Structure formats: structure tokens, C-alpha cells
mmCIF file of C-alpha atoms in Angstrom:
data_model
loop_
_atom_site.group_PDB
_atom_site.id
_atom_site.type_symbol
_atom_site.label_atom_id
_atom_site.label_comp_id
_atom_site.label_asym_id
_atom_site.label_seq_id
_atom_site.Cartn_x
_atom_site.Cartn_y
_atom_site.Cartn_z
ATOM 1 C CA MET A 1 6.656 -25.662 2.403
ATOM 2 C CA VAL A 2 8.957 -23.028 1.352
ATOM 3 C CA ALA A 3 11.124 -21.942 3.815
ATOM 4 C CA ASP A 4 14.590 -20.258 4.450
ATOM 5 C CA GLN A 5 17.552 -22.376 3.760
ATOM 6 C CA ASP A 6 19.320 -21.497 7.016
ATOM 7 C CA THR A 7 16.642 -21.095 9.600
ATOM 8 C CA LYS A 8 14.210 -23.461 8.373
ATOM 9 C CA THR A 9 11.707 -21.391 8.954
ATOM 10 C CA GLY A 10 8.317 -21.111 6.857
ATOM 11 C CA LEU A 11 8.712 -17.725 4.521
ATOM 12 C CA PRO A 12 5.078 -15.608 4.000
ATOM 13 C CA PHE A 13 4.391 -14.073 0.905
ATOM 14 C CA VAL A 14 6.824 -16.368 -1.786
ATOM 15 C CA SER A 15 5.639 -15.934 -5.161
ATOM 16 C CA ILE A 16 5.135 -19.223 -6.641
ATOM 17 C CA ILE A 17 4.472 -19.079 -10.457
ATOM 18 C CA ASN A 18 3.901 -22.099 -12.798
ATOM 19 C CA LYS A 19 6.043 -21.029 -16.194
ATOM 20 C CA ARG A 20 3.655 -23.331 -17.932
ATOM 21 C CA THR A 21 0.458 -21.918 -17.132
ATOM 22 C CA MET A 22 1.989 -18.548 -15.924
ATOM 23 C CA THR A 23 -0.327 -18.791 -13.029
ATOM 24 C CA GLY A 24 0.538 -18.095 -9.746
ATOM 25 C CA THR A 25 0.239 -18.152 -5.932
ATOM 26 C CA LEU A 26 1.591 -16.707 -2.788
ATOM 27 C CA SER A 27 2.628 -18.983 0.392
ATOM 28 C CA SER A 28 0.915 -18.568 3.543
ATOM 29 C CA GLU A 29 2.143 -16.733 6.727
ATOM 30 C CA SER A 30 3.379 -19.926 7.640
ATOM 31 C CA GLY A 31 5.339 -20.923 4.340
ATOM 32 C CA ARG A 32 2.528 -23.272 2.870
ATOM 33 C CA PHE A 33 1.079 -22.960 -0.304
ATOM 34 C CA TYR A 34 -0.926 -24.835 -3.273
ATOM 35 C CA ILE A 35 -0.428 -24.379 -6.489
ATOM 36 C CA GLU A 36 -2.106 -26.421 -9.560
ATOM 37 C CA ALA A 37 0.799 -28.217 -11.669
ATOM 38 C CA VAL A 38 1.260 -31.692 -13.356
ATOM 39 C CA PRO A 39 4.683 -33.447 -13.899
ATOM 40 C CA GLY A 40 7.317 -31.882 -15.841
ATOM 41 C CA ASP A 41 5.901 -28.431 -14.746
ATOM 42 C CA THR A 42 8.340 -25.996 -13.693
ATOM 43 C CA LEU A 43 7.782 -23.902 -10.638
ATOM 44 C CA GLU A 44 9.692 -20.443 -9.979
ATOM 45 C CA PHE A 45 9.912 -19.314 -6.454
ATOM 46 C CA SER A 46 10.996 -15.899 -5.703
ATOM 47 C CA MET A 47 10.805 -13.366 -2.722
ATOM 48 C CA LEU A 48 12.385 -10.388 -2.368
ATOM 49 C CA SER A 49 15.897 -10.546 -0.618
ATOM 50 C CA TYR A 50 16.067 -14.045 -1.553
ATOM 51 C CA THR A 51 17.577 -15.976 -4.659
ATOM 52 C CA SER A 52 14.982 -17.333 -7.109
ATOM 53 C CA ARG A 53 15.010 -20.758 -6.950
ATOM 54 C CA LEU A 54 13.104 -23.291 -10.084
ATOM 55 C CA PHE A 55 11.628 -26.621 -9.217
ATOM 56 C CA THR A 56 10.435 -29.391 -11.698
ATOM 57 C CA VAL A 57 7.398 -31.244 -10.650
ATOM 58 C CA PRO A 58 8.533 -35.150 -10.402
ATOM 59 C CA SER A 59 6.175 -37.616 -12.266
ATOM 60 C CA MET A 60 5.173 -39.394 -8.699
ATOM 61 C CA SER A 61 2.623 -37.180 -6.298
ATOM 62 C CA SER A 62 4.535 -36.304 -3.504
ATOM 63 C CA THR A 63 5.031 -33.561 -0.900
ATOM 64 C CA HIS A 64 8.658 -31.492 -1.111
ATOM 65 C CA ASP A 65 9.646 -28.522 0.911
ATOM 66 C CA ILE A 66 11.301 -25.855 -0.780
ATOM 67 C CA TYR A 67 14.322 -23.862 0.600
ATOM 68 C CA LEU A 68 15.216 -20.524 -0.478
ATOM 69 C CA GLN A 69 19.042 -18.945 0.124
ATOM 70 C CA LYS A 70 19.036 -15.263 1.190
ATOM 71 C CA ARG A 71 20.889 -13.139 -1.207
ATOM 72 C CA LEU A 72 24.177 -11.481 0.289
ATOM 73 C CA PHE A 73 24.766 -7.941 -0.140
ATOM 74 C CA ASP A 74 28.305 -6.194 -0.300
ATOM 75 C CA LEU A 75 27.484 -3.592 2.591
ATOM 76 C CA GLN A 76 30.809 -1.904 2.815
ATOM 77 C CA GLY A 77 30.840 2.002 2.616
ATOM 78 C CA VAL A 78 27.420 1.672 2.693
ATOM 79 C CA ASN A 79 24.877 3.562 5.160
ATOM 80 C CA VAL A 80 22.228 1.131 6.280
ATOM 81 C CA LYS A 81 18.908 2.368 6.647
ATOM 82 C CA GLY A 82 15.359 1.491 7.730
ATOM 83 C CA LYS A 83 12.956 -0.159 5.416
ATOM 84 C CA ASN A 84 11.551 2.029 2.710
ATOM 85 C CA TYR A 85 8.001 1.337 1.985
ATOM 86 C CA HIS A 86 8.170 3.137 -1.632
ATOM 87 C CA ASN A 87 11.147 1.350 -2.453
ATOM 88 C CA ASP A 88 9.850 -1.951 -1.673
ATOM 89 C CA SER A 89 6.344 -1.390 -3.380
ATOM 90 C CA LEU A 90 8.013 -0.104 -6.404
ATOM 91 C CA ALA A 91 10.333 -3.254 -6.687
ATOM 92 C CA MET A 92 7.304 -5.620 -6.063
ATOM 93 C CA ARG A 93 5.025 -4.013 -8.452
ATOM 94 C CA GLU A 94 8.265 -4.121 -11.070
ATOM 95 C CA GLU A 95 8.593 -8.049 -10.111
ATOM 96 C CA TYR A 96 4.514 -8.956 -10.337
ATOM 97 C CA GLY A 97 3.901 -6.420 -12.815
ATOM 98 C CA ARG A 98 2.400 -8.540 -15.054
ATOM 99 C CA TYR A 99 -0.419 -9.802 -12.006
ATOM 100 C CA PHE A 100 -0.692 -5.891 -10.930
ATOM 101 C CA ASN A 101 -1.666 -4.731 -14.332
ATOM 102 C CA TYR A 102 -4.302 -7.362 -14.974
ATOM 103 C CA LYS A 103 -7.321 -6.691 -16.071
ATOM 104 C CA LYS A 104 -10.368 -8.727 -16.086
ATOM 105 C CA PRO A 105 -11.758 -8.874 -19.921
ATOM 106 C CA GLY A 106 -14.645 -6.560 -20.618
ATOM 107 C CA ALA A 107 -17.268 -6.176 -23.471
ATOM 108 C CA VAL A 108 -14.759 -3.822 -24.929
ATOM 109 C CA ASP A 109 -12.320 -6.353 -25.128
ATOM 110 C CA VAL A 110 -14.861 -8.305 -26.340
ATOM 111 C CA LEU A 111 -15.701 -5.934 -29.161
ATOM 112 C CA LYS A 112 -12.341 -5.212 -30.466
ATOM 113 C CA THR A 113 -11.252 -8.751 -30.778
ATOM 114 C CA LEU A 114 -14.250 -10.098 -32.244
ATOM 115 C CA PRO A 115 -13.361 -8.781 -35.830
ATOM 116 C CA ALA A 116 -9.577 -10.303 -36.084
ATOM 117 C CA ASN A 117 -10.248 -13.314 -33.855
ATOM 118 C CA PRO A 118 -13.862 -14.140 -33.181
ATOM 119 C CA ILE A 119 -12.917 -17.400 -31.138
ATOM 120 C CA THR A 120 -10.677 -15.417 -28.738
ATOM 121 C CA ALA A 121 -13.356 -12.748 -28.222
ATOM 122 C CA LEU A 122 -15.943 -15.818 -27.231
ATOM 123 C CA THR A 123 -13.403 -17.359 -24.467
ATOM 124 C CA TYR A 124 -13.439 -13.940 -22.493
ATOM 125 C CA LEU A 125 -17.472 -14.514 -22.205
ATOM 126 C CA VAL A 126 -16.409 -17.890 -20.485
ATOM 127 C CA PRO A 127 -15.310 -18.226 -17.083
ATOM 128 C CA SER A 128 -11.760 -19.244 -16.814
ATOM 129 C CA LYS A 129 -9.861 -20.803 -14.235
ATOM 130 C CA ALA A 130 -6.658 -19.353 -15.303
ATOM 131 C CA ARG A 131 -8.182 -15.785 -15.340
ATOM 132 C CA LYS A 132 -9.397 -16.251 -11.984
ATOM 133 C CA ARG A 133 -6.382 -17.699 -10.589
ATOM 134 C CA LYS A 134 -4.750 -14.205 -11.638
ATOM 135 C CA GLU A 135 -7.640 -11.895 -10.150
ATOM 136 C CA GLU A 136 -6.957 -13.656 -7.125
ATOM 137 C CA PHE A 137 -3.228 -13.700 -7.226
ATOM 138 C CA LYS A 138 -3.612 -9.796 -7.929
ATOM 139 C CA GLU A 139 -5.757 -9.564 -4.969
ATOM 140 C CA GLN A 140 -3.013 -11.018 -2.825
ATOM 141 C CA LEU A 141 -0.432 -8.784 -4.103
ATOM 142 C CA VAL A 142 -2.279 -5.942 -3.489
ATOM 143 C CA TYR A 143 -3.377 -7.360 0.185
ATOM 144 C CA TRP A 144 0.356 -7.554 0.862
ATOM 145 C CA GLU A 145 1.320 -4.243 -0.447
ATOM 146 C CA LYS A 146 -1.327 -2.869 1.943
ATOM 147 C CA GLU A 147 -0.266 -4.662 5.095
ATOM 148 C CA LYS A 148 3.539 -3.209 4.291
ATOM 149 C CA TYR A 149 2.309 -0.120 4.114
ATOM 150 C CA ILE A 150 0.390 -0.216 7.497
ATOM 151 C CA ASP A 151 3.853 -1.765 8.891
ATOM 152 C CA TYR A 152 5.791 1.306 7.328
ATOM 153 C CA ARG A 153 3.905 3.696 8.988
ATOM 154 C CA TYR A 154 2.725 1.947 11.899
ATOM 155 C CA SER A 155 6.093 0.617 13.293
ATOM 156 C CA PRO A 156 7.168 -0.552 16.727
ATOM 157 C CA GLU A 157 9.831 2.226 17.082
ATOM 158 C CA VAL A 158 7.059 5.070 16.412
ATOM 159 C CA VAL A 159 4.544 3.166 18.618
ATOM 160 C CA GLU A 160 7.153 2.406 21.550
ATOM 161 C CA LYS A 161 8.323 6.051 21.291
ATOM 162 C CA MET A 162 4.648 7.383 22.302
ATOM 163 C CA THR A 163 3.735 4.592 24.826
ATOM 164 C CA LYS A 164 7.088 3.936 26.289
ATOM 165 C CA LEU A 165 5.998 -0.056 25.997
ATOM 166 C CA GLN A 166 8.307 -2.771 25.417
ATOM 167 C CA SER A 167 7.684 -6.362 23.952
ATOM 168 C CA PRO A 168 5.964 -8.593 24.602
ATOM 169 C CA GLU A 169 3.285 -6.372 25.639
ATOM 170 C CA LEU A 170 4.188 -3.492 22.964
ATOM 171 C CA ASP A 171 3.715 -6.443 20.316
ATOM 172 C CA SER A 172 0.330 -7.148 22.080
ATOM 173 C CA PHE A 173 -0.877 -3.544 21.709
ATOM 174 C CA MET A 174 -0.057 -2.906 18.318
ATOM 175 C CA LEU A 175 -1.893 -5.801 17.262
ATOM 176 C CA LYS A 176 -4.964 -5.005 19.157
ATOM 177 C CA TYR A 177 -5.061 -1.545 18.040
ATOM 178 C CA ARG A 178 -3.563 -2.178 14.774
ATOM 179 C CA PRO A 179 -4.984 0.798 12.122
ATOM 180 C CA THR A 180 -6.597 -0.190 8.923
ATOM 181 C CA TYR A 181 -5.295 0.886 5.514
ATOM 182 C CA GLN A 182 -7.959 3.412 4.814
ATOM 183 C CA PHE A 183 -7.304 5.237 7.554
ATOM 184 C CA LEU A 184 -3.352 5.208 7.205
ATOM 185 C CA ASN A 185 -3.958 6.342 3.435
ATOM 186 C CA SER A 186 -5.468 9.775 4.251
ATOM 187 C CA ALA A 187 -4.086 10.047 7.976
ATOM 188 C CA SER A 188 -1.351 12.934 8.378
ATOM 189 C CA GLU A 189 1.533 12.139 10.825
ATOM 190 C CA TYR A 190 -0.272 14.197 13.434
ATOM 191 C CA ASP A 191 -3.458 11.895 12.937
ATOM 192 C CA LEU A 192 -1.385 8.823 13.232
ATOM 193 C CA LEU A 193 -0.105 10.161 16.379
ATOM 194 C CA LEU A 194 -3.110 11.467 17.813
ATOM 195 C CA PHE A 195 -4.583 7.783 16.968
ATOM 196 C CA ILE A 196 -1.879 6.138 18.892
ATOM 197 C CA LYS A 197 -1.901 8.459 21.833
ATOM 198 C CA GLN A 198 -5.776 7.347 22.232
ATOM 199 C CA SER A 199 -5.527 4.123 21.669
ATOM 200 C CA PHE A 200 -3.003 3.887 24.305
ATOM 201 C CA GLU A 201 -5.494 5.679 27.018
ATOM 202 C CA GLU A 202 -7.782 3.076 26.214
ATOM 203 C CA TYR A 203 -5.574 0.612 26.735
ATOM 204 C CA LYS A 204 -4.553 2.125 30.275
ATOM 205 C CA LYS A 205 -8.118 2.484 31.113
ATOM 206 C CA SER A 206 -9.313 -1.174 30.076
ATOM 207 C CA LYS A 207 -5.951 -2.702 32.024
ATOM 208 C CA ALA A 208 -6.739 -0.698 35.055
ATOM 209 C CA GLU A 209 -10.361 -2.075 35.134
ATOM 210 C CA LYS A 210 -9.109 -5.558 35.173
#
């Protein structure tokens, strides 16, 4: 498990990279993860706002908890504002750029590579575990980015202002009526507020019927 150094709670969406194979994965919501490695491999654990950590896989098979330390920032003279999704997204794409930009080799890649390096070209035609892991990791990163976008627009502050609900009821409402990425990606602010209003009307109606 990978966890916060101070709270000892699991950290979700931590990037774990095997430096030898350059394959990676993300930790689950509880901080648990699985990655293929052999003794001597170096694993890199990184997450925004935390100091990256390297871990060498020991010779004997065992489980290890990895703790990450939060990075401290000097906020003196700085106006602290709410999270900016666009900045977070750009930072994540910069950090994991090689995975976001990864494209599965196609027929064009084979034809381009064939004259100069036929062996490499042929490997493009054979299923590869490493390529599959990169594709899966990219899918995880894209999923995480979409979830952060939903959190950015469908925030507790906005929903609370529209519904006057307070936690924990607010949390339950937001989870039950959480909008999809597809909807939010094309919805205006008016569309979102109308969605929350209509969802709240439905919520009150279903609550009264119980």
C-alpha cells in the first residue's frame, strides 16, 4: 500500500513506475497497487503535492508499505485560491506525458519501420504485455482526469448553494446525482445549475414518498 507519511491513510491515484521496464500503474482509492517487478528493480512513486520516492524491490518476496511526504510550500504573501482544474490537468499531462501521448502501433508504423528495422516492425504485429500495460495505464490516467473535471465543476460549494444541503446529506445527494463527464463537457453553467435544481426536486420528491 502507498500512504500519506503523516496520516498513514492510503493515497489514491499515485503513479507507480518500474524504472527498468518503464511500465506503470496507479494506486486504487485505498492506496493499494500491483505492478510486475523483479528483485533489484527500482519503483518510482509520485503524486502531485507529494515528494517522489524511489523504492528498490528486495530479493525476498514480501509486501511493503510505501509512505509519501507532502511537499511544503511557502504561502507567505500568496493568495490561496480554490483548485484550478486546468492547471492540475496540465501538470498531470506534463508529468505523465509519455503515457498520455502513447499510441498503439498501427499499420503505418509497421510500414515505416520495416525497411530499416524489420525485426522491430514485426514486434509491432505481436501482442506485447508492455504495450498492453501502457494502454491500460493511459486509460486510467484519462479516467482520473475526467473524474477531476467532474469534481471541478460539480463542486460541493455549487451544490450547497443550490440546495442548501449540509454534509452528510449533501455528500449523499452529490453521489446519487453525480453527472457524467459527457454531460458536463458540453453543458453550460446554466445547464449545470438547471441539472442540480431538477435533481434536487426529484430528490425531495423521493424523500417525501418514503
